[in-house]
Coordinates of C-alpha atoms and ligand atoms in Angstrom, one line a residue:
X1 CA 42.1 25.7 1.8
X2 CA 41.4 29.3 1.7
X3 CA 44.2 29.5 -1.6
X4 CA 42.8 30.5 -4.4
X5 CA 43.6 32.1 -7.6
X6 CA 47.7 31.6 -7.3
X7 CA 47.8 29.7 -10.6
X8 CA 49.7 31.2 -13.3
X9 CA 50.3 29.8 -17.0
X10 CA 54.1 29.6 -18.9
X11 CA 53.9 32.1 -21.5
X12 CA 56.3 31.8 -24.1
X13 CA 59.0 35.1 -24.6
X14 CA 60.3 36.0 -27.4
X15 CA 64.0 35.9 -25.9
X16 CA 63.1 32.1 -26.4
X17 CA 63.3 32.5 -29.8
X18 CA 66.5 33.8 -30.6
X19 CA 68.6 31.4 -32.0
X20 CA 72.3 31.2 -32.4
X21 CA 75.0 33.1 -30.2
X22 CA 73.5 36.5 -29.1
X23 CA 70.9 35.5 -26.5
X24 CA 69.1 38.4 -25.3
X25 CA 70.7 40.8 -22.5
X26 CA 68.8 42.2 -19.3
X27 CA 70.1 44.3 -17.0
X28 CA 68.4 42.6 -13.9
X29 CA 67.7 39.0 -13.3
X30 CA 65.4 38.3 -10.3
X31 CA 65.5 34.4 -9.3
X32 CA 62.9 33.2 -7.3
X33 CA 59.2 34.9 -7.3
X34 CA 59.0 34.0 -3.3
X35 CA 58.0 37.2 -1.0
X36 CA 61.9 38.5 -1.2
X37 CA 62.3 38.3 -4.9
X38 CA 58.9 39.6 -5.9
X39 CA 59.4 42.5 -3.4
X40 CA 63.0 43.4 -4.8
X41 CA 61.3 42.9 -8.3
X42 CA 59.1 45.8 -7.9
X43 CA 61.5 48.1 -5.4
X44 CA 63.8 47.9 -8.6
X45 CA 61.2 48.5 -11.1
X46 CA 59.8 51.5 -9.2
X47 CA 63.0 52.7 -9.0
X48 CA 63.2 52.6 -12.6
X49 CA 64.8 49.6 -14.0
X50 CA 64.0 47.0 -16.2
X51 CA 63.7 43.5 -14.4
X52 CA 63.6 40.2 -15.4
X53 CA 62.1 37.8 -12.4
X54 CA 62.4 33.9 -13.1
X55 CA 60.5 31.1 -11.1
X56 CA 60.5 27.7 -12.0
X57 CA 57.0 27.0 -10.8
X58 CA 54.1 28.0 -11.8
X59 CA 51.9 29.1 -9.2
X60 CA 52.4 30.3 -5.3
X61 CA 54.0 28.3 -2.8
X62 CA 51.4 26.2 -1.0
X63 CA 50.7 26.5 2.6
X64 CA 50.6 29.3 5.1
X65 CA 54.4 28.7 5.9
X66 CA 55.9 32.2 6.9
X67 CA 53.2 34.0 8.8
X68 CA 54.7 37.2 10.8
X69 CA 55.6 40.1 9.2
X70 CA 57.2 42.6 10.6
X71 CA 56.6 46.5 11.2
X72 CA 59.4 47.0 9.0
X73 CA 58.6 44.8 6.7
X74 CA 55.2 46.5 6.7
X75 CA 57.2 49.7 5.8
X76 CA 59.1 48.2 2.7
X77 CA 55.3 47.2 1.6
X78 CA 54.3 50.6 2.0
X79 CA 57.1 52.0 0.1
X80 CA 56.1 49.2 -2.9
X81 CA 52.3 50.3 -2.6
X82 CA 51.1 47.3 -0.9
X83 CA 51.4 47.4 2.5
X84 CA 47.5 48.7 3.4
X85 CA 46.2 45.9 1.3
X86 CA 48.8 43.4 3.8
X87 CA 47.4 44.9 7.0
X88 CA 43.6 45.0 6.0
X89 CA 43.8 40.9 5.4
X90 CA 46.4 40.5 8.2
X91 CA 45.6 40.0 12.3
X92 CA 47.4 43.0 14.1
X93 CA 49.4 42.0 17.3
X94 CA 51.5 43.3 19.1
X95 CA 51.0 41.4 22.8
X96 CA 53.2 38.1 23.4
X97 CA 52.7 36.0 26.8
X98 CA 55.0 33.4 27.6
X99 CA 53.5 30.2 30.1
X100 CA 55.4 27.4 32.0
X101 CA 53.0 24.6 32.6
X102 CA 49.9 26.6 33.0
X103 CA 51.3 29.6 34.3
X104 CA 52.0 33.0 32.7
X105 CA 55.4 33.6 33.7
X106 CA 55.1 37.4 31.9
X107 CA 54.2 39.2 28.8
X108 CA 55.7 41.8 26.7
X109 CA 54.0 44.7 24.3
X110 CA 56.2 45.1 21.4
X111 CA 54.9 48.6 20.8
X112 CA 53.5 49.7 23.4
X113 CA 53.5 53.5 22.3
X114 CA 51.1 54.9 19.9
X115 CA 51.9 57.2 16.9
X116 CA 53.4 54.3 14.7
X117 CA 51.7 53.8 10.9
X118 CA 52.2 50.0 11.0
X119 CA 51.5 47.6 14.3
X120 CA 54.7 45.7 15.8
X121 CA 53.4 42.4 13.7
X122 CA 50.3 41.1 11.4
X123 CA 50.0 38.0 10.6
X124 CA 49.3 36.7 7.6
X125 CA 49.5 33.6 5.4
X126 CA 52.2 33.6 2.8
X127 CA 50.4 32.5 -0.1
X128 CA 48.1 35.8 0.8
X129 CA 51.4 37.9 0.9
X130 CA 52.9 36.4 -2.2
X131 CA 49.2 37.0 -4.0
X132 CA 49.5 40.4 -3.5
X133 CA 52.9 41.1 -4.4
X134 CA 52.1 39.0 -7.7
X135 CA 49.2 41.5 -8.0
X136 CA 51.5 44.2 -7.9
X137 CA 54.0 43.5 -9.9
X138 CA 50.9 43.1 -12.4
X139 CA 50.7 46.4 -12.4
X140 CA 54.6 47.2 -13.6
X141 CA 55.5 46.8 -17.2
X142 CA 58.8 46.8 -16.3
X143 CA 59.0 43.8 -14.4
X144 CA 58.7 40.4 -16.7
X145 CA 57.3 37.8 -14.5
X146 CA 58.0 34.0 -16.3
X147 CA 56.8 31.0 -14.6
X148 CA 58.1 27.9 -15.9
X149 CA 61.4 29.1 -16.4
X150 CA 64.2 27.2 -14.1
X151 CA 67.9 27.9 -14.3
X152 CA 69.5 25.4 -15.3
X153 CA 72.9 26.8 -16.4
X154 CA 75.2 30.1 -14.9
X155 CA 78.2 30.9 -16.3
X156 CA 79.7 33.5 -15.4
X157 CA 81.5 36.0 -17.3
X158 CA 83.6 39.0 -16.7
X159 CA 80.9 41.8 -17.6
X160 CA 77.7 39.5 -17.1
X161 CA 76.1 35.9 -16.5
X162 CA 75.1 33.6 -19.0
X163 CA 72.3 31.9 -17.5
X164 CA 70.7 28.6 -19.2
X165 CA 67.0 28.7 -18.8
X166 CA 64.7 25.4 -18.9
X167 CA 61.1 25.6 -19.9
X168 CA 58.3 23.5 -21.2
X169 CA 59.2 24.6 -24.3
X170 CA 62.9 23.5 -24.4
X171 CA 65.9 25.1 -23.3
X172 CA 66.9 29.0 -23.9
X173 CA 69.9 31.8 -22.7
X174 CA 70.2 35.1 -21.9
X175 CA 72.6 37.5 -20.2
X176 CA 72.3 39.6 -17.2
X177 CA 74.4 42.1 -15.9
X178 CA 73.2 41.4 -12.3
X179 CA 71.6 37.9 -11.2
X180 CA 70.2 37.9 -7.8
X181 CA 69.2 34.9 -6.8
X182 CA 66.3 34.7 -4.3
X183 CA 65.6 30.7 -4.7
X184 CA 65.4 29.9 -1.4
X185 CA 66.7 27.7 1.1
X186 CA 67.2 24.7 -1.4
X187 CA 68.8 27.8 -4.0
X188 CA 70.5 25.6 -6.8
X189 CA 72.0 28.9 -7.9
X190 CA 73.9 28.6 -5.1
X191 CA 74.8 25.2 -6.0
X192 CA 75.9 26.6 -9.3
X193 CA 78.6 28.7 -7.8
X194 CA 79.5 26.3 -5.8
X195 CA 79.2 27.9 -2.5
X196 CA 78.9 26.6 0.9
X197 CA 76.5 26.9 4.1
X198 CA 78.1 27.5 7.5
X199 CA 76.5 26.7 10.5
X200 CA 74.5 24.3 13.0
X201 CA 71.8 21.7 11.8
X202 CA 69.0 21.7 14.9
X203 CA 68.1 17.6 15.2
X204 CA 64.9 19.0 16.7
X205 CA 61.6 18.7 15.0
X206 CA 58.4 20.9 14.7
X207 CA 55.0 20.3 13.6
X208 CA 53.2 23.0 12.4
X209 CA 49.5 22.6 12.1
X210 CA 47.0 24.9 10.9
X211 CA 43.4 24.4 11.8
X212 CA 40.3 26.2 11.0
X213 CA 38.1 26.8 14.0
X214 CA 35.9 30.3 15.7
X215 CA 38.0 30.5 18.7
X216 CA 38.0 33.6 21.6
X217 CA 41.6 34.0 22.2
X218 CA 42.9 37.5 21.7
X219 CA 45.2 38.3 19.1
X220 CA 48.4 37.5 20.7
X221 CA 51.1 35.4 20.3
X222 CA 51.4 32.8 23.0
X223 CA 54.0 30.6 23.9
X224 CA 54.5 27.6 26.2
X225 CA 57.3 25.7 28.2
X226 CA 56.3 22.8 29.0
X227 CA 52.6 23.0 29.0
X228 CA 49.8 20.6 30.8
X229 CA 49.2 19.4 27.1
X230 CA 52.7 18.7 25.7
X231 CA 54.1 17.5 28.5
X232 CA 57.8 18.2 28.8
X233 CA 58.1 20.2 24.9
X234 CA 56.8 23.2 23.7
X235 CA 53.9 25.3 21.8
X236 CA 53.4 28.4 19.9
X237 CA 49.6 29.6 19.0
X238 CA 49.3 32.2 16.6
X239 CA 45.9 33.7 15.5
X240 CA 45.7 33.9 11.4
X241 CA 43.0 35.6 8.9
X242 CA 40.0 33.4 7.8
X243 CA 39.9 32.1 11.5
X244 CA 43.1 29.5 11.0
X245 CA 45.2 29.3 13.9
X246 CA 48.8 28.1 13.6
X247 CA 49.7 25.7 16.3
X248 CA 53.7 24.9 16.4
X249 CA 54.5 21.5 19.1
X250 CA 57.6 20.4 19.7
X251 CA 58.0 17.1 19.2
X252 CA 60.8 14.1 20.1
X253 CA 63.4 14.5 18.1
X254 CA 63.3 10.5 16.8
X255 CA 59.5 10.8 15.8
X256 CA 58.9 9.2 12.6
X257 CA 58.1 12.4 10.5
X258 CA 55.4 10.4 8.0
X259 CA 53.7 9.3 11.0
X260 CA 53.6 12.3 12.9
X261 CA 52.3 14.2 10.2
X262 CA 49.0 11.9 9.6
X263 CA 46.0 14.0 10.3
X264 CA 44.5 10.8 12.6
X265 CA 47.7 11.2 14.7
X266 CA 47.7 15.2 14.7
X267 CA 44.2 15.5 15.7
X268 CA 44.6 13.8 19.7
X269 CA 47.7 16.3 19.9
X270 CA 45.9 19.6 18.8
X271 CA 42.2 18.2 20.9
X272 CA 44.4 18.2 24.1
X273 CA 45.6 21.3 23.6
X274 CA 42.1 22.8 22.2
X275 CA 40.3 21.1 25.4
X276 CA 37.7 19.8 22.0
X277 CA 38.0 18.3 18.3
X278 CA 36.1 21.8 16.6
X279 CA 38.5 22.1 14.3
X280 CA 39.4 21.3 10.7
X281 CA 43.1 21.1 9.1
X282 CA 44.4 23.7 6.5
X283 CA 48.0 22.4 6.4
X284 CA 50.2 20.0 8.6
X285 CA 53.7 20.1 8.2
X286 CA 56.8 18.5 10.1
X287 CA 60.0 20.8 9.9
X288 CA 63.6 20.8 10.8
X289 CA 65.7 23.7 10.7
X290 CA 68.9 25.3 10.5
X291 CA 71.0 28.3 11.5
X292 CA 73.5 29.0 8.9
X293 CA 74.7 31.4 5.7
X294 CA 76.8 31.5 3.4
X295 CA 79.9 32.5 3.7
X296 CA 79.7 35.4 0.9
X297 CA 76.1 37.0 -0.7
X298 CA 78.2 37.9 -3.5
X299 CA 79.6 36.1 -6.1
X300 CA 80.8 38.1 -8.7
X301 CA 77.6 39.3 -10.3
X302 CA 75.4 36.9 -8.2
X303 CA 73.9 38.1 -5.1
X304 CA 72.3 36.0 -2.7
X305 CA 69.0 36.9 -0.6
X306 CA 66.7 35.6 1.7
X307 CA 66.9 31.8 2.4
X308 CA 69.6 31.3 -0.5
X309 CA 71.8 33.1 1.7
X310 CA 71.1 32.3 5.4
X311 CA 68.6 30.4 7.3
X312 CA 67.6 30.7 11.0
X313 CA 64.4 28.7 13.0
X314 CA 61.2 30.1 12.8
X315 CA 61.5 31.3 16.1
X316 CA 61.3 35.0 16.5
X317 CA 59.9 35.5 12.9
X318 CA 63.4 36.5 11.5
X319 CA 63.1 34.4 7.7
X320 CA 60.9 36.3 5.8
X321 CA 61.6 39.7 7.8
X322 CA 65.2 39.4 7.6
X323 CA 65.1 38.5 3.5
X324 CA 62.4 41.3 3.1
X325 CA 65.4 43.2 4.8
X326 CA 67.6 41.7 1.7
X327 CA 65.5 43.3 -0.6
X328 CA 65.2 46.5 0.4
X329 CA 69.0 46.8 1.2
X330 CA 70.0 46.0 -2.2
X331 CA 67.4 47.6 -4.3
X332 CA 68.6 51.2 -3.8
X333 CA 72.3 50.2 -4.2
X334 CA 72.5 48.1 -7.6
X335 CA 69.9 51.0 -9.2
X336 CA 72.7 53.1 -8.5
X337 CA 75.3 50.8 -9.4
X338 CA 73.5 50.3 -12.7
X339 CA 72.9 54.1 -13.1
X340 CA 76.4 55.6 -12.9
X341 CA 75.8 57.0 -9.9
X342 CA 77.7 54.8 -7.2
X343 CA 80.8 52.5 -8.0
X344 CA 79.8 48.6 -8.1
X345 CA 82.5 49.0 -4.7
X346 CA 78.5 49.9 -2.9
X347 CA 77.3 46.5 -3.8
X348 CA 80.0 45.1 -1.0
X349 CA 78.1 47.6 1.7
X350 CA 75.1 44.9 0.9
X351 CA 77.3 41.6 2.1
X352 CA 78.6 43.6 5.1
X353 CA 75.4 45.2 6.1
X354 CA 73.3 42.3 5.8
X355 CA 75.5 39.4 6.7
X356 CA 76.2 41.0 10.0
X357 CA 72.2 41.1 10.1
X358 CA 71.9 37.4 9.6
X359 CA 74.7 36.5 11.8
X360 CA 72.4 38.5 14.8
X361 CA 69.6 36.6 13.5
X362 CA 71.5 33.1 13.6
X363 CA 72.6 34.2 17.3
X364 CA 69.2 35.2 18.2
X365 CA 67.7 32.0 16.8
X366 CA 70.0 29.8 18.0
X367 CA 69.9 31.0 21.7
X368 CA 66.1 30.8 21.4
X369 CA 65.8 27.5 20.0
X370 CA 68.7 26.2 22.5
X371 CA 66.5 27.4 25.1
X372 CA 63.3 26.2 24.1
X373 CA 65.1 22.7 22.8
X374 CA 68.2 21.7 25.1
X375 CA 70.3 19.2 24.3
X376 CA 72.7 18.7 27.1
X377 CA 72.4 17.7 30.9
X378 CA 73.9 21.5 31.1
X379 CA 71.4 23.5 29.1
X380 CA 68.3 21.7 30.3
X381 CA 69.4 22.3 34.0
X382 CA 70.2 26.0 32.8
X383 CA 66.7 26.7 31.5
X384 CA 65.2 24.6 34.8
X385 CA 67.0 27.5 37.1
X386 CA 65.9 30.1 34.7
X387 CA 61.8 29.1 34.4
X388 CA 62.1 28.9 38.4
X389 CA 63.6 31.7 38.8
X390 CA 61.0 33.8 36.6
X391 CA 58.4 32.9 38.3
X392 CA 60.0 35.2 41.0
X393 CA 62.0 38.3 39.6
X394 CA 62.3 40.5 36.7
X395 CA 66.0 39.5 36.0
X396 CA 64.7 36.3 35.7
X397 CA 62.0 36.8 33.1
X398 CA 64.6 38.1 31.3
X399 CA 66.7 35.4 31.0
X400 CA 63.6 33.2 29.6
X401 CA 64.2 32.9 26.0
X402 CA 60.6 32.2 24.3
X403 CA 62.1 33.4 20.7
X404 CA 62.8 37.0 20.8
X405 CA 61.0 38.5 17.7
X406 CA 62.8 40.3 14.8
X407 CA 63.8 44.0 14.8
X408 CA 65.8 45.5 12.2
X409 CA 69.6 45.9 12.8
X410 CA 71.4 48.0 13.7
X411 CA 74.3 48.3 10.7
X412 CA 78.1 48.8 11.4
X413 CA 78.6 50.1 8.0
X414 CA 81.2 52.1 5.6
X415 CA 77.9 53.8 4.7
X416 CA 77.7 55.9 8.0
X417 CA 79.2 58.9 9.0
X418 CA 79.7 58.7 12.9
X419 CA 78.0 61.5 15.0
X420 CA 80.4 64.5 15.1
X421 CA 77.6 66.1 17.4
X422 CA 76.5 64.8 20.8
X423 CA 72.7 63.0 20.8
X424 CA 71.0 61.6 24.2
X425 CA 68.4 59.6 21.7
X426 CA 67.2 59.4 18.3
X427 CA 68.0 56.5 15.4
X428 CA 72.2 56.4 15.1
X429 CA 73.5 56.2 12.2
X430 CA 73.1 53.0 10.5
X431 CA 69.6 52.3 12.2
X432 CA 66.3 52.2 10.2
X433 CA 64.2 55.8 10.6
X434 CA 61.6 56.2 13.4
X435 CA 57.6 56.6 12.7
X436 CA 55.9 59.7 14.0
X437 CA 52.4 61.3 13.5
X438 CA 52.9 64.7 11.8
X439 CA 50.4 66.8 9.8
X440 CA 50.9 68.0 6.4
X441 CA 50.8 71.8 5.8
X442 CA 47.1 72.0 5.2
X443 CA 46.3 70.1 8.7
X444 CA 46.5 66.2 6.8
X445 CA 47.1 64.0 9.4
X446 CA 50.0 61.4 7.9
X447 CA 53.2 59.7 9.1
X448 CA 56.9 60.1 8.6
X449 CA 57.0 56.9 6.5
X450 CA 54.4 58.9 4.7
X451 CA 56.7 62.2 4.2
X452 CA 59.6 59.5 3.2
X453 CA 57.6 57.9 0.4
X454 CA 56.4 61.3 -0.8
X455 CA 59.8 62.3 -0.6
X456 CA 60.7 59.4 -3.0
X457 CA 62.5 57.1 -1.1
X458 CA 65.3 58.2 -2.2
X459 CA 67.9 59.7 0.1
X460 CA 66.4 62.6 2.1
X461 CA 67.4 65.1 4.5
X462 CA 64.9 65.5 7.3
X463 CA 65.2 68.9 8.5
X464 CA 63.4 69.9 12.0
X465 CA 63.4 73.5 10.9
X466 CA 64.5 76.3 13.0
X467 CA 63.2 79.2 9.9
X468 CA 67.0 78.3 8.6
X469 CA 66.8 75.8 5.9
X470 CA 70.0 73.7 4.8
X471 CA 71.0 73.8 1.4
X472 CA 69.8 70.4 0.3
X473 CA 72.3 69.0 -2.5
X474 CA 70.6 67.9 -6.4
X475 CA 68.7 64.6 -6.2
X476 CA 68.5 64.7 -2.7
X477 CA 64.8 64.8 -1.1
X478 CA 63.9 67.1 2.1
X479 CA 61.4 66.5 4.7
X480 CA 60.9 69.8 6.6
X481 CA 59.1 69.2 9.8
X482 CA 58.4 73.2 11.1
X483 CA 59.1 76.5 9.5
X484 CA 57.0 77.8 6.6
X485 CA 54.8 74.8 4.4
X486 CA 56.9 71.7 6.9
X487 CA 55.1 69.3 9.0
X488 CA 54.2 70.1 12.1
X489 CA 54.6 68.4 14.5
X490 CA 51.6 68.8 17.1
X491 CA 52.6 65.9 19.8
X492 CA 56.3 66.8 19.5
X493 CA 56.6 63.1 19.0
X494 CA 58.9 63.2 15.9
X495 CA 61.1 65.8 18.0
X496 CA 61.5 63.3 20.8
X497 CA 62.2 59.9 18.5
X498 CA 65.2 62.3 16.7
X499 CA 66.2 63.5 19.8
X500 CA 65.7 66.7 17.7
X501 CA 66.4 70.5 18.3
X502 CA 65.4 73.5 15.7
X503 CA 68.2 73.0 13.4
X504 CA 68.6 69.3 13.9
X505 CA 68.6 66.9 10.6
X506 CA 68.8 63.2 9.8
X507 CA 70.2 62.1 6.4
X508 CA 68.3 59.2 5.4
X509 CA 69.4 56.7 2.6
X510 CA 67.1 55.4 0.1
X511 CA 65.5 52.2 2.1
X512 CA 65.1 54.5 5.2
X513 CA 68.4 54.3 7.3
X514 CA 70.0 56.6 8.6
X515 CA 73.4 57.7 7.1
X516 CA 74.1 60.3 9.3
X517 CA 72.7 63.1 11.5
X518 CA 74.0 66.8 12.5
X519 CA 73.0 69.4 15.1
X520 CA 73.4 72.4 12.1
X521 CA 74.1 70.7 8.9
X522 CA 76.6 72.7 6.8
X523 CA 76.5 72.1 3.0
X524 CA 80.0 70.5 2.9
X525 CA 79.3 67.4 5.7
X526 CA 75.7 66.6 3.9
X527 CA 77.7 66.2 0.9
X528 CA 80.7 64.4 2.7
X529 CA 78.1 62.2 4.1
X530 CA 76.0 61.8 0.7
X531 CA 78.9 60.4 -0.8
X532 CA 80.2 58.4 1.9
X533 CA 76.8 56.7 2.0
X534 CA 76.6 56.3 -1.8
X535 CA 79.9 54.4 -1.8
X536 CA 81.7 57.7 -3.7
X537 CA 84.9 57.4 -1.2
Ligands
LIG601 O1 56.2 33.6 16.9 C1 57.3 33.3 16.4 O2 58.3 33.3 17.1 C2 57.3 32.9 15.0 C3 56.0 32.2 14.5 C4 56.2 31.4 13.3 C5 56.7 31.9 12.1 C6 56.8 31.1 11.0 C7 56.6 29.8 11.1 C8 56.1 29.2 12.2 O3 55.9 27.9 12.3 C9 56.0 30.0 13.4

């Protein structure tokens, strides 16, 4: 196993020691130290706050489990000062092909176009991802990391939650003003407040198998219907640091899962796809899944993220994306909330924004894994005429559904001001901020994810200068790209991904969305949009 070093010891706190009826009070409490809750651990902590991150374990979760991340995903990393160490361990792709029986029925580029910081994808193992966020958070004093320490108790109360904490030392309390509970798909927080899951349970079942071997197939995510080795099910390959390959079969939806998962009876299955036996095991794994959420992320002062709150297949990589998504979407909004500087009415923008966002991703999933798994006489004949009809036309390659990968939503949001101008491209509003090479005044090459984190990720006007330059209200970051000291823009591609003319601006909220956009920005509709997107009215 190439894991190493993700054991951490319980440390006893001193909050443990206070005795009697005034536990200690925190601000934050973070609930899970999985990918989502140690990201949102440090986005809140760079953003100034104090936070409190629980986990009831005491080392990283073990095997390579969640293995695609995202270019947005990649962003948020960059933004939290980690994303360059993620891409130097991870496998860049960016190139799927999709094969029925042993034919390549087509293949898609992701991101075909070049002047992007981060690829469309890199892979990488979980307990590599988690490593590194750990690492991180190392490096932030404000962010109290205890292992050991489960929830065992919420209560909650009008102006905070009274958690009950277990450890190997005994039980202890404290307060929080905000709990947000990133415990994963088996969150017992979310047994605490009794909520429910809503959705479909898929009968189907997966093995996932990892195995160690020097292989010479490019770094591309391939996917099979029905190949010569599995006859009748499917396969996904995907190409991992440290030369592991994850291998996902289908299998019959009766197979014993205790059986299936011994080595002696994985190893025939993964030699017949390999065409040899070269290989060693890193991790086998049999998994079910479901596409559900609950029905409200909030609940009172608990907020729900990642897996906690809604679940989909692997398929299309939308778990770990789509809670990393969680984490950045909430960040910004409860620093505020717990500044003074938005009502707690913004926190609601979080459940309508990303709810919507996992409903696409449930939708997504399920159609994909309907596709790849039919059930009825009616969906298997479906997907028959589909793979036959792809073989011959374009419309029919599109119709093949080999799990269509996760991009960031699109939000329908109270946050957005809707265009008052006329745009023939360019991110609307509600849609995460385009990439494009620019330059820095003195000729450094950089991105416009770059100019965003320089800028402080907070919100920020991008301005494509016309020598005019808006009157940027307090607090509010600018990204100038022409005029005296901007960027420049030498490929004109950030022009072209804004749809931009000289005058044109974009205001961006804090995680990189846009919140609205103007041909000539006047003073009054930044500020009627600031406060719009802040949650003010
Ligand atoms: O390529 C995909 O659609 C997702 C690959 C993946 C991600 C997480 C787990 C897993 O078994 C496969």
């Amino acid at each position: 196993m190439a894991q190493t070093n993700t054991q951490f010891g319980y440390r006893r706190h001193p909050d443990q020691d206070r005795a009697g009826p005034n536990p200690a009070e925190h601000a934050v409490v973070v609930v899970g130290a999985g990918p989502v809750g140690l990201s949102l651990a440090i986005d809140l902590a760079q953003r100034g706050q104090s936070v409190v991150l629980l986990d009831d374990a005491d080392r990283i979760g073990e095997g390579s489990r969640a293995i695609c991340f995202s270019k947005r995903s990649l962003e948020f990393w960059d933004r939290l000062g980690i994303g360059q160490r993620m891409v130097d361990k991870g496998v860049v792709w960016s190139v799927g092909k999709i094969f029925h029986g042993e034919q390549l029925l087509y293949q898609f580029n992701l991101l075909p176009e070049q002047g992007h910081k981060r690829p469309a994808f890199i892979n990488l193992q979980q307990f590599y991802a988690e490593a590194y966020l750990v690492d991180r958070v190392g490096e932030l004093p404000a962010i109290d990391l205890r292992w050991r320490n489960k929830v065992t108790g919420l209560d909650p109360r009008n102006d905070h939650v009274a958690l009950t904490i277990q450890t190997p030392d005994g039980p202890y309390r404290l307060n929080a003003q905000y709990v947000i509970a990133c415990d994963g798909a088996r969150s017992s927080l979310r047994q605490m407040v009794g909520a429910e899951f809503e959705g479909q349970v898929f009968e189907d079942q997966f093995l996932i198998a990892d195995v160690k071997m020097t292989a010479a197939f490019p770094t591309e995510r391939w996917f099979w219907f029905d190949p010569p080795f599995h006859a009748g099910r499917s396969a996904l390959l995907h190409k991992q640091p440290d030369d592991i390959w994850r291998i996902d079969l289908q299998l019959n939806r009766f197979a014993d899962p205790a059986v299936e998962k011994l080595p002696e009876n994985v190893r025939p299955r993964i030699a017949r796809m390999l065409g040899h036996d070269k290989f060693d095991f890193e991790w086998i794994s049999l998994y079910k899944f479901q596409c559900r959420r609950m029905n409200k992320f909030i609940h009172g002062r608990v907020i729900f993220a990642g897996d906690a709150a809604h679940q989909v297949s692997p398929f299309g990589a939308r778990g770990a994306n789509s809670g990393l998504e969680d984490a950045e979407n909430i960040a910004w909004k409860l620093d505020r909330v717990l500044r003074g500087t938005s009502p707690e009415a913004l926190l609601e923008s979080y459940h309508t924004e990303r709810s919507a966002a996992a409903d696409e991703n449930i939708r997504e999933s399920t159609r994909s894994t309907d596709f790849m798994a039919p059930v009825t006489a009616q969906e298997a004949r479906l997907r028959k005429a589909v793979l036959s009809l792809a073989k011959e036309s374009e419309f029919g390659k599109r119709m093949v559904n080999g799990g269509r990968l996760s991009t960031p939503s699109i939000y329908a949001t109270p946050l957005s001001t809707a265009d008052g101008d006329s745009w023939r491209g360019g991110p609307q509003p509600g849609a995460s901020m385009q990439d494009a090479p620019v330059a820095a005044a003195n000729g450094e090459p950089m991105f416009l994810t770059d100019a965003f984190i320089k800028s402080g990720t907070r919100f920020t006007l991008l301005e494509f200068g016309n020598g005019a330059a808006a009157e940027i209200p307090e607090g509010v970051g600018v990204i100038r790209i022409g005029g005296d000291g901007g960027l420049t823009d030498a490929a004109g591609l950030a022009a072209a991904r804004y749809d931009a003319e000289p005058g044109s601006a974009y205001l961006l909220r804090p995680d990189g969305y846009v919140a609205a956009r103007f041909r000539k920005p006047s003073r009054s509709a930044v500020d009627a949009a600031l406060s719009r997107a802040s949650g003010l009215n």
